[in-house]
mmCIF file with all atom_site columns, C-alpha atoms in Angstrom:
data_model
loop_
_atom_site.group_PDB
_atom_site.id
_atom_site.type_symbol
_atom_site.label_atom_id
_atom_site.label_alt_id
_atom_site.label_comp_id
_atom_site.label_asym_id
_atom_site.label_entity_id
_atom_site.label_seq_id
_atom_site.pdbx_PDB_ins_code
_atom_site.Cartn_x
_atom_site.Cartn_y
_atom_site.Cartn_z
_atom_site.occupancy
_atom_site.B_iso_or_equiv
_atom_site.pdbx_formal_charge
_atom_site.auth_seq_id
_atom_site.auth_comp_id
_atom_site.auth_asym_id
_atom_site.auth_atom_id
_atom_site.pdbx_PDB_model_num
ATOM 1   C CA . MET A 1 1   ? 18.952 -18.135 7.039   1.00 0.00 ? 1   MET A CA 1
ATOM 2   C CA . MET A 1 2   ? 19.202 -14.348 6.838   1.00 0.00 ? 2   MET A CA 1
ATOM 3   C CA . LEU A 1 3   ? 16.421 -13.652 9.341   1.00 0.00 ? 3   LEU A CA 1
ATOM 4   C CA . ASP A 1 4   ? 18.013 -15.899 11.963  1.00 0.00 ? 4   ASP A CA 1
ATOM 5   C CA . ARG A 1 5   ? 21.353 -14.135 11.548  1.00 0.00 ? 5   ARG A CA 1
ATOM 6   C CA . VAL A 1 6   ? 19.750 -10.709 12.009  1.00 0.00 ? 6   VAL A CA 1
ATOM 7   C CA . LEU A 1 7   ? 17.825 -11.811 15.105  1.00 0.00 ? 7   LEU A CA 1
ATOM 8   C CA . LYS A 1 8   ? 21.071 -13.208 16.531  1.00 0.00 ? 8   LYS A CA 1
ATOM 9   C CA . ALA A 1 9   ? 22.787 -9.882  15.763  1.00 0.00 ? 9   ALA A CA 1
ATOM 10  C CA . VAL A 1 10  ? 20.074 -8.072  17.764  1.00 0.00 ? 10  VAL A CA 1
ATOM 11  C CA . ASP A 1 11  ? 20.827 -10.331 20.739  1.00 0.00 ? 11  ASP A CA 1
ATOM 12  C CA . GLU A 1 12  ? 24.541 -9.514  20.422  1.00 0.00 ? 12  GLU A CA 1
ATOM 13  C CA . ASN A 1 13  ? 23.929 -5.809  20.999  1.00 0.00 ? 13  ASN A CA 1
ATOM 14  C CA . LYS A 1 14  ? 24.841 -5.235  24.656  1.00 0.00 ? 14  LYS A CA 1
ATOM 15  C CA . GLY A 1 15  ? 23.454 -1.695  24.682  1.00 0.00 ? 15  GLY A CA 1
ATOM 16  C CA . MET A 1 16  ? 19.774 -2.697  24.461  1.00 0.00 ? 16  MET A CA 1
ATOM 17  C CA . ASN A 1 17  ? 17.559 -4.115  27.151  1.00 0.00 ? 17  ASN A CA 1
ATOM 18  C CA . VAL A 1 18  ? 15.613 -7.345  26.609  1.00 0.00 ? 18  VAL A CA 1
ATOM 19  C CA . GLY A 1 19  ? 12.252 -5.634  26.061  1.00 0.00 ? 19  GLY A CA 1
ATOM 20  C CA . PHE A 1 20  ? 13.674 -3.312  23.428  1.00 0.00 ? 20  PHE A CA 1
ATOM 21  C CA . LYS A 1 21  ? 15.354 -6.246  21.677  1.00 0.00 ? 21  LYS A CA 1
ATOM 22  C CA . GLU A 1 22  ? 12.048 -8.145  21.603  1.00 0.00 ? 22  GLU A CA 1
ATOM 23  C CA . ASN A 1 23  ? 10.286 -5.178  19.986  1.00 0.00 ? 23  ASN A CA 1
ATOM 24  C CA . ILE A 1 24  ? 13.027 -4.934  17.369  1.00 0.00 ? 24  ILE A CA 1
ATOM 25  C CA . LYS A 1 25  ? 12.905 -8.657  16.644  1.00 0.00 ? 25  LYS A CA 1
ATOM 26  C CA . GLU A 1 26  ? 9.119  -8.553  16.271  1.00 0.00 ? 26  GLU A CA 1
ATOM 27  C CA . LEU A 1 27  ? 9.328  -5.723  13.731  1.00 0.00 ? 27  LEU A CA 1
ATOM 28  C CA . ILE A 1 28  ? 12.191 -7.320  11.781  1.00 0.00 ? 28  ILE A CA 1
ATOM 29  C CA . THR A 1 29  ? 10.327 -10.641 11.636  1.00 0.00 ? 29  THR A CA 1
ATOM 30  C CA . LYS A 1 30  ? 7.203  -8.916  10.359  1.00 0.00 ? 30  LYS A CA 1
ATOM 31  C CA . PHE A 1 31  ? 9.204  -6.999  7.755   1.00 0.00 ? 31  PHE A CA 1
ATOM 32  C CA . PHE A 1 32  ? 10.907 -10.175 6.531   1.00 0.00 ? 32  PHE A CA 1
ATOM 33  C CA . SER A 1 33  ? 7.633  -12.100 6.339   1.00 0.00 ? 33  SER A CA 1
ATOM 34  C CA . ILE A 1 34  ? 6.188  -9.420  4.036   1.00 0.00 ? 34  ILE A CA 1
ATOM 35  C CA . PHE A 1 35  ? 9.338  -8.524  2.085   1.00 0.00 ? 35  PHE A CA 1
ATOM 36  C CA . PRO A 1 36  ? 11.559 -11.637 2.029   1.00 0.00 ? 36  PRO A CA 1
ATOM 37  C CA . GLN A 1 37  ? 13.231 -10.430 -1.181  1.00 0.00 ? 37  GLN A CA 1
ATOM 38  C CA . VAL A 1 38  ? 14.877 -7.495  0.612   1.00 0.00 ? 38  VAL A CA 1
ATOM 39  C CA . SER A 1 39  ? 18.390 -8.138  1.859   1.00 0.00 ? 39  SER A CA 1
ATOM 40  C CA . LEU A 1 40  ? 18.859 -7.674  5.587   1.00 0.00 ? 40  LEU A CA 1
ATOM 41  C CA . GLU A 1 41  ? 22.645 -7.841  5.379   1.00 0.00 ? 41  GLU A CA 1
ATOM 42  C CA . ASN A 1 42  ? 23.109 -4.131  6.028   1.00 0.00 ? 42  ASN A CA 1
ATOM 43  C CA . LEU A 1 43  ? 20.792 -4.316  9.037   1.00 0.00 ? 43  LEU A CA 1
ATOM 44  C CA . GLU A 1 44  ? 22.648 -7.366  10.345  1.00 0.00 ? 44  GLU A CA 1
ATOM 45  C CA . ASN A 1 45  ? 25.944 -5.481  10.212  1.00 0.00 ? 45  ASN A CA 1
ATOM 46  C CA . ARG A 1 46  ? 24.580 -2.330  11.846  1.00 0.00 ? 46  ARG A CA 1
ATOM 47  C CA . ILE A 1 47  ? 22.207 -3.696  14.488  1.00 0.00 ? 47  ILE A CA 1
ATOM 48  C CA . LYS A 1 48  ? 25.010 -5.461  16.401  1.00 0.00 ? 48  LYS A CA 1
ATOM 49  C CA . SER A 1 49  ? 26.542 -2.185  17.478  1.00 0.00 ? 49  SER A CA 1
ATOM 50  C CA . VAL A 1 50  ? 23.881 0.488   16.979  1.00 0.00 ? 50  VAL A CA 1
ATOM 51  C CA . LYS A 1 51  ? 23.610 2.897   19.884  1.00 0.00 ? 51  LYS A CA 1
ATOM 52  C CA . ILE A 1 52  ? 20.132 3.988   20.930  1.00 0.00 ? 52  ILE A CA 1
ATOM 53  C CA . GLU A 1 53  ? 19.862 7.481   22.379  1.00 0.00 ? 53  GLU A CA 1
ATOM 54  C CA . LYS A 1 54  ? 17.180 9.861   23.477  1.00 0.00 ? 54  LYS A CA 1
ATOM 55  C CA . THR A 1 55  ? 17.392 13.435  22.331  1.00 0.00 ? 55  THR A CA 1
ATOM 56  C CA . HIS A 1 56  ? 15.523 16.644  23.003  1.00 0.00 ? 56  HIS A CA 1
ATOM 57  C CA . LYS A 1 57  ? 13.405 18.541  20.482  1.00 0.00 ? 57  LYS A CA 1
ATOM 58  C CA . LEU A 1 58  ? 15.806 21.467  20.759  1.00 0.00 ? 58  LEU A CA 1
ATOM 59  C CA . VAL A 1 59  ? 18.538 19.234  19.333  1.00 0.00 ? 59  VAL A CA 1
ATOM 60  C CA . SER A 1 60  ? 16.418 17.749  16.544  1.00 0.00 ? 60  SER A CA 1
ATOM 61  C CA . GLN A 1 61  ? 12.901 18.548  15.372  1.00 0.00 ? 61  GLN A CA 1
ATOM 62  C CA . ARG A 1 62  ? 12.437 15.013  14.057  1.00 0.00 ? 62  ARG A CA 1
ATOM 63  C CA . PRO A 1 63  ? 10.805 12.343  16.221  1.00 0.00 ? 63  PRO A CA 1
ATOM 64  C CA . TYR A 1 64  ? 13.602 9.940   15.208  1.00 0.00 ? 64  TYR A CA 1
ATOM 65  C CA . GLU A 1 65  ? 16.923 10.245  13.423  1.00 0.00 ? 65  GLU A CA 1
ATOM 66  C CA . TYR A 1 66  ? 19.459 7.695   12.257  1.00 0.00 ? 66  TYR A CA 1
ATOM 67  C CA . ASN A 1 67  ? 23.080 8.692   11.769  1.00 0.00 ? 67  ASN A CA 1
ATOM 68  C CA . ALA A 1 68  ? 24.655 5.991   9.609   1.00 0.00 ? 68  ALA A CA 1
ATOM 69  C CA . VAL A 1 69  ? 28.219 7.245   10.047  1.00 0.00 ? 69  VAL A CA 1
ATOM 70  C CA . GLU A 1 70  ? 28.044 7.078   13.856  1.00 0.00 ? 70  GLU A CA 1
ATOM 71  C CA . ASN A 1 71  ? 25.540 4.176   13.793  1.00 0.00 ? 71  ASN A CA 1
ATOM 72  C CA . VAL A 1 72  ? 23.303 5.958   16.283  1.00 0.00 ? 72  VAL A CA 1
ATOM 73  C CA . LEU A 1 73  ? 19.517 5.842   16.312  1.00 0.00 ? 73  LEU A CA 1
ATOM 74  C CA . ARG A 1 74  ? 18.057 8.779   18.225  1.00 0.00 ? 74  ARG A CA 1
ATOM 75  C CA . PHE A 1 75  ? 14.502 9.188   19.432  1.00 0.00 ? 75  PHE A CA 1
ATOM 76  C CA . SER A 1 76  ? 12.962 12.393  20.671  1.00 0.00 ? 76  SER A CA 1
ATOM 77  C CA . ALA A 1 77  ? 12.108 11.955  24.339  1.00 0.00 ? 77  ALA A CA 1
ATOM 78  C CA . ASP A 1 78  ? 9.203  14.383  23.900  1.00 0.00 ? 78  ASP A CA 1
ATOM 79  C CA . ALA A 1 79  ? 7.827  12.422  20.944  1.00 0.00 ? 79  ALA A CA 1
ATOM 80  C CA . LEU A 1 80  ? 7.981  9.133   22.834  1.00 0.00 ? 80  LEU A CA 1
ATOM 81  C CA . ARG A 1 81  ? 6.348  10.639  25.907  1.00 0.00 ? 81  ARG A CA 1
ATOM 82  C CA . ASN A 1 82  ? 3.548  12.515  24.248  1.00 0.00 ? 82  ASN A CA 1
ATOM 83  C CA . GLU A 1 83  ? 2.454  12.133  20.686  1.00 0.00 ? 83  GLU A CA 1
ATOM 84  C CA . TYR A 1 84  ? 3.996  9.343   18.681  1.00 0.00 ? 84  TYR A CA 1
ATOM 85  C CA . ASN A 1 85  ? 3.670  5.580   18.518  1.00 0.00 ? 85  ASN A CA 1
ATOM 86  C CA . ALA A 1 86  ? 6.969  4.069   19.699  1.00 0.00 ? 86  ALA A CA 1
ATOM 87  C CA . LYS A 1 87  ? 6.787  0.963   17.468  1.00 0.00 ? 87  LYS A CA 1
ATOM 88  C CA . HIS A 1 88  ? 6.132  3.131   14.456  1.00 0.00 ? 88  HIS A CA 1
ATOM 89  C CA . LEU A 1 89  ? 9.199  5.255   15.234  1.00 0.00 ? 89  LEU A CA 1
ATOM 90  C CA . LEU A 1 90  ? 11.278 2.142   15.826  1.00 0.00 ? 90  LEU A CA 1
ATOM 91  C CA . MET A 1 91  ? 10.181 0.680   12.469  1.00 0.00 ? 91  MET A CA 1
ATOM 92  C CA . SER A 1 92  ? 11.183 3.933   10.766  1.00 0.00 ? 92  SER A CA 1
ATOM 93  C CA . GLY A 1 93  ? 14.596 3.734   12.399  1.00 0.00 ? 93  GLY A CA 1
ATOM 94  C CA . LEU A 1 94  ? 15.036 0.110   11.347  1.00 0.00 ? 94  LEU A CA 1
ATOM 95  C CA . LEU A 1 95  ? 14.160 0.998   7.746   1.00 0.00 ? 95  LEU A CA 1
ATOM 96  C CA . CYS A 1 96  ? 16.839 3.682   7.856   1.00 0.00 ? 96  CYS A CA 1
ATOM 97  C CA . MET A 1 97  ? 19.377 1.133   9.110   1.00 0.00 ? 97  MET A CA 1
ATOM 98  C CA . MET A 1 98  ? 18.373 -1.404  6.446   1.00 0.00 ? 98  MET A CA 1
ATOM 99  C CA . THR A 1 99  ? 18.967 1.088   3.651   1.00 0.00 ? 99  THR A CA 1
ATOM 100 C CA . ALA A 1 100 ? 21.837 3.131   5.102   1.00 0.00 ? 100 ALA A CA 1
ATOM 101 C CA . TYR A 1 101 ? 24.812 4.034   2.994   1.00 0.00 ? 101 TYR A CA 1
ATOM 102 C CA . ASP A 1 102 ? 27.392 6.497   4.310   1.00 0.00 ? 102 ASP A CA 1
ATOM 103 C CA . ASN A 1 103 ? 25.203 9.179   5.933   1.00 0.00 ? 103 ASN A CA 1
ATOM 104 C CA . THR A 1 104 ? 22.135 8.681   3.759   1.00 0.00 ? 104 THR A CA 1
ATOM 105 C CA . TYR A 1 105 ? 19.435 6.067   3.642   1.00 0.00 ? 105 TYR A CA 1
ATOM 106 C CA . GLY A 1 106 ? 16.797 4.877   1.216   1.00 0.00 ? 106 GLY A CA 1
ATOM 107 C CA . PHE A 1 107 ? 16.941 6.863   -1.966  1.00 0.00 ? 107 PHE A CA 1
ATOM 108 C CA . ALA A 1 108 ? 18.209 10.045  -0.359  1.00 0.00 ? 108 ALA A CA 1
ATOM 109 C CA . ASN A 1 109 ? 21.488 11.104  -1.892  1.00 0.00 ? 109 ASN A CA 1
ATOM 110 C CA . GLU A 1 110 ? 24.337 13.257  -0.610  1.00 0.00 ? 110 GLU A CA 1
ATOM 111 C CA . LYS A 1 111 ? 22.665 16.406  -1.932  1.00 0.00 ? 111 LYS A CA 1
ATOM 112 C CA . ASN A 1 112 ? 19.350 15.486  -0.253  1.00 0.00 ? 112 ASN A CA 1
ATOM 113 C CA . GLN A 1 113 ? 17.583 16.024  -3.569  1.00 0.00 ? 113 GLN A CA 1
ATOM 114 C CA . LEU A 1 114 ? 15.037 13.302  -2.798  1.00 0.00 ? 114 LEU A CA 1
ATOM 115 C CA . GLU A 1 115 ? 14.791 13.850  0.949   1.00 0.00 ? 115 GLU A CA 1
ATOM 116 C CA . SER A 1 116 ? 11.041 14.541  0.926   1.00 0.00 ? 116 SER A CA 1
ATOM 117 C CA . PHE A 1 117 ? 10.365 11.365  -1.037  1.00 0.00 ? 117 PHE A CA 1
ATOM 118 C CA . ASN A 1 118 ? 12.668 9.424   1.227   1.00 0.00 ? 118 ASN A CA 1
ATOM 119 C CA . VAL A 1 119 ? 10.953 10.629  4.391   1.00 0.00 ? 119 VAL A CA 1
ATOM 120 C CA . GLY A 1 120 ? 7.525  10.082  2.836   1.00 0.00 ? 120 GLY A CA 1
ATOM 121 C CA . TYR A 1 121 ? 8.356  6.570   1.659   1.00 0.00 ? 121 TYR A CA 1
ATOM 122 C CA . THR A 1 122 ? 9.834  5.602   5.015   1.00 0.00 ? 122 THR A CA 1
ATOM 123 C CA . GLU A 1 123 ? 6.654  6.877   6.637   1.00 0.00 ? 123 GLU A CA 1
ATOM 124 C CA . ILE A 1 124 ? 4.439  4.913   4.232   1.00 0.00 ? 124 ILE A CA 1
ATOM 125 C CA . LEU A 1 125 ? 6.357  1.700   4.912   1.00 0.00 ? 125 LEU A CA 1
ATOM 126 C CA . SER A 1 126 ? 6.333  2.298   8.677   1.00 0.00 ? 126 SER A CA 1
ATOM 127 C CA . ASN A 1 127 ? 2.573  2.864   8.639   1.00 0.00 ? 127 ASN A CA 1
ATOM 128 C CA . PHE A 1 128 ? 2.096  -0.334  6.648   1.00 0.00 ? 128 PHE A CA 1
ATOM 129 C CA . LEU A 1 129 ? 4.404  -2.450  8.810   1.00 0.00 ? 129 LEU A CA 1
ATOM 130 C CA . ALA A 1 130 ? 3.850  -1.087  12.318  1.00 0.00 ? 130 ALA A CA 1
ATOM 131 C CA . GLY A 1 131 ? 0.722  1.039   12.105  1.00 0.00 ? 131 GLY A CA 1
ATOM 132 C CA . ASN A 1 132 ? 0.515  4.357   13.861  1.00 0.00 ? 132 ASN A CA 1
ATOM 133 C CA . ALA A 1 133 ? -1.660 4.411   16.946  1.00 0.00 ? 133 ALA A CA 1
ATOM 134 C CA . GLY A 1 134 ? -0.099 7.681   18.054  1.00 0.00 ? 134 GLY A CA 1
ATOM 135 C CA . GLU A 1 135 ? -2.100 10.829  18.518  1.00 0.00 ? 135 GLU A CA 1
ATOM 136 C CA . LYS A 1 136 ? -0.108 12.760  15.956  1.00 0.00 ? 136 LYS A CA 1
ATOM 137 C CA . ASP A 1 137 ? 0.567  12.108  12.289  1.00 0.00 ? 137 ASP A CA 1
ATOM 138 C CA . PHE A 1 138 ? 3.913  13.270  11.104  1.00 0.00 ? 138 PHE A CA 1
ATOM 139 C CA . TYR A 1 139 ? 5.336  13.855  7.670   1.00 0.00 ? 139 TYR A CA 1
ATOM 140 C CA . LYS A 1 140 ? 1.787  14.060  6.305   1.00 0.00 ? 140 LYS A CA 1
ATOM 141 C CA . GLU A 1 141 ? 2.781  16.334  3.403   1.00 0.00 ? 141 GLU A CA 1
ATOM 142 C CA . GLU A 1 142 ? 5.717  14.100  2.480   1.00 0.00 ? 142 GLU A CA 1
ATOM 143 C CA . VAL A 1 143 ? 3.440  11.047  2.412   1.00 0.00 ? 143 VAL A CA 1
ATOM 144 C CA . ILE A 1 144 ? 0.973  12.787  0.095   1.00 0.00 ? 144 ILE A CA 1
ATOM 145 C CA . PHE A 1 145 ? 3.793  13.986  -2.150  1.00 0.00 ? 145 PHE A CA 1
ATOM 146 C CA . THR A 1 146 ? 5.340  10.504  -2.265  1.00 0.00 ? 146 THR A CA 1
ATOM 147 C CA . ASN A 1 147 ? 2.015  8.874   -3.153  1.00 0.00 ? 147 ASN A CA 1
ATOM 148 C CA . VAL A 1 148 ? 1.576  11.302  -6.054  1.00 0.00 ? 148 VAL A CA 1
ATOM 149 C CA . PHE A 1 149 ? 5.168  10.721  -7.132  1.00 0.00 ? 149 PHE A CA 1
ATOM 150 C CA . ALA A 1 150 ? 4.593  6.932   -7.024  1.00 0.00 ? 150 ALA A CA 1
ATOM 151 C CA . GLU A 1 151 ? 1.830  7.405   -9.583  1.00 0.00 ? 151 GLU A CA 1
ATOM 152 C CA . LEU A 1 152 ? 4.374  8.961   -11.915 1.00 0.00 ? 152 LEU A CA 1
ATOM 153 C CA . VAL A 1 153 ? 7.317  6.580   -11.525 1.00 0.00 ? 153 VAL A CA 1
ATOM 154 C CA . GLY A 1 154 ? 5.550  3.490   -10.202 1.00 0.00 ? 154 GLY A CA 1
ATOM 155 C CA . SER A 1 155 ? 5.497  2.026   -6.722  1.00 0.00 ? 155 SER A CA 1
ATOM 156 C CA . ASP A 1 156 ? 7.734  -0.881  -7.784  1.00 0.00 ? 156 ASP A CA 1
ATOM 157 C CA . THR A 1 157 ? 10.373 1.611   -8.923  1.00 0.00 ? 157 THR A CA 1
ATOM 158 C CA . LEU A 1 158 ? 10.248 3.455   -5.592  1.00 0.00 ? 158 LEU A CA 1
ATOM 159 C CA . PHE A 1 159 ? 10.478 0.170   -3.681  1.00 0.00 ? 159 PHE A CA 1
ATOM 160 C CA . GLN A 1 160 ? 13.491 -1.026  -5.657  1.00 0.00 ? 160 GLN A CA 1
ATOM 161 C CA . ALA A 1 161 ? 15.236 2.363   -5.539  1.00 0.00 ? 161 ALA A CA 1
ATOM 162 C CA . TYR A 1 162 ? 14.668 2.688   -1.781  1.00 0.00 ? 162 TYR A CA 1
ATOM 163 C CA . PHE A 1 163 ? 16.084 -0.716  -0.878  1.00 0.00 ? 163 PHE A CA 1
ATOM 164 C CA . THR A 1 164 ? 19.016 -0.578  -3.313  1.00 0.00 ? 164 THR A CA 1
ATOM 165 C CA . ASN A 1 165 ? 19.947 3.111   -2.838  1.00 0.00 ? 165 ASN A CA 1
ATOM 166 C CA . ASP A 1 166 ? 19.657 3.505   -6.600  1.00 0.00 ? 166 ASP A CA 1
ATOM 167 C CA . THR A 1 167 ? 18.284 6.932   -7.463  1.00 0.00 ? 167 THR A CA 1
ATOM 168 C CA . GLU A 1 168 ? 19.091 6.282   -11.117 1.00 0.00 ? 168 GLU A CA 1
ATOM 169 C CA . LEU A 1 169 ? 16.026 4.029   -11.292 1.00 0.00 ? 169 LEU A CA 1
ATOM 170 C CA . ILE A 1 170 ? 13.864 7.016   -10.423 1.00 0.00 ? 170 ILE A CA 1
ATOM 171 C CA . SER A 1 171 ? 15.705 9.279   -12.864 1.00 0.00 ? 171 SER A CA 1
ATOM 172 C CA . ALA A 1 172 ? 15.255 6.749   -15.663 1.00 0.00 ? 172 ALA A CA 1
ATOM 173 C CA . LYS A 1 173 ? 11.510 6.530   -15.013 1.00 0.00 ? 173 LYS A CA 1
ATOM 174 C CA . LEU A 1 174 ? 11.243 10.315  -14.994 1.00 0.00 ? 174 LEU A CA 1
ATOM 175 C CA . VAL A 1 175 ? 13.081 10.540  -18.319 1.00 0.00 ? 175 VAL A CA 1
ATOM 176 C CA . GLU A 1 176 ? 10.830 7.821   -19.712 1.00 0.00 ? 176 GLU A CA 1
ATOM 177 C CA . SER A 1 177 ? 7.817  9.757   -18.464 1.00 0.00 ? 177 SER A CA 1
ATOM 178 C CA . GLU A 1 178 ? 9.139  13.011  -19.925 1.00 0.00 ? 178 GLU A CA 1
ATOM 179 C CA . ASN A 1 179 ? 9.516  11.304  -23.298 1.00 0.00 ? 179 ASN A CA 1
ATOM 180 C CA . GLY A 1 180 ? 5.828  10.507  -23.086 1.00 0.00 ? 180 GLY A CA 1
ATOM 181 C CA . SER A 1 181 ? 5.796  6.728   -23.118 1.00 0.00 ? 181 SER A CA 1
ATOM 182 C CA . TYR A 1 182 ? 4.914  6.403   -19.446 1.00 0.00 ? 182 TYR A CA 1
ATOM 183 C CA . ALA A 1 183 ? 2.732  9.488   -19.277 1.00 0.00 ? 183 ALA A CA 1
ATOM 184 C CA . ARG A 1 184 ? 0.562  8.348   -22.233 1.00 0.00 ? 184 ARG A CA 1
ATOM 185 C CA . SER A 1 185 ? -0.596 5.345   -20.239 1.00 0.00 ? 185 SER A CA 1
ATOM 186 C CA . TYR A 1 186 ? -2.422 7.727   -17.892 1.00 0.00 ? 186 TYR A CA 1
ATOM 187 C CA . LEU A 1 187 ? -4.225 9.620   -20.687 1.00 0.00 ? 187 LEU A CA 1
#
């Protein structure tokens, strides 16, 4: 079973302590119980060797960052200490690993044309899956923008595009909307 293979892959990573592995396994299990149709193959391949690092806000302004080429998941030490919910950040990082392709993830492409939607959608999924008991909301504008965009192209389209790295699905819905067939349903 796919879930069992991914959980075994987490255990194979020698760079994580037991507590961290348990948090990861809890989040992956929750994700799979809600979205069993999503392939975890990419996560299985990456989680075995992912390196977890702490970084400083002077290096990156983001609370977390996943580099798919280096297979490194970085967390801001300041964010973890002060303002953000650690499980929420970890879920965001796992979503990036699940959808990573080259140095992009989700429906972000090489030109970063959909970066705001990508960040917003990752945030929406992380909130849904892990909650956010942190003191600070982040990517608030991107979440609002993504929710509005979902009204235009459909949440199912965003979901499918995110987990298959297929931005053409979004483009096709936008063209359909521009031609009026989708937009008329809202009038």
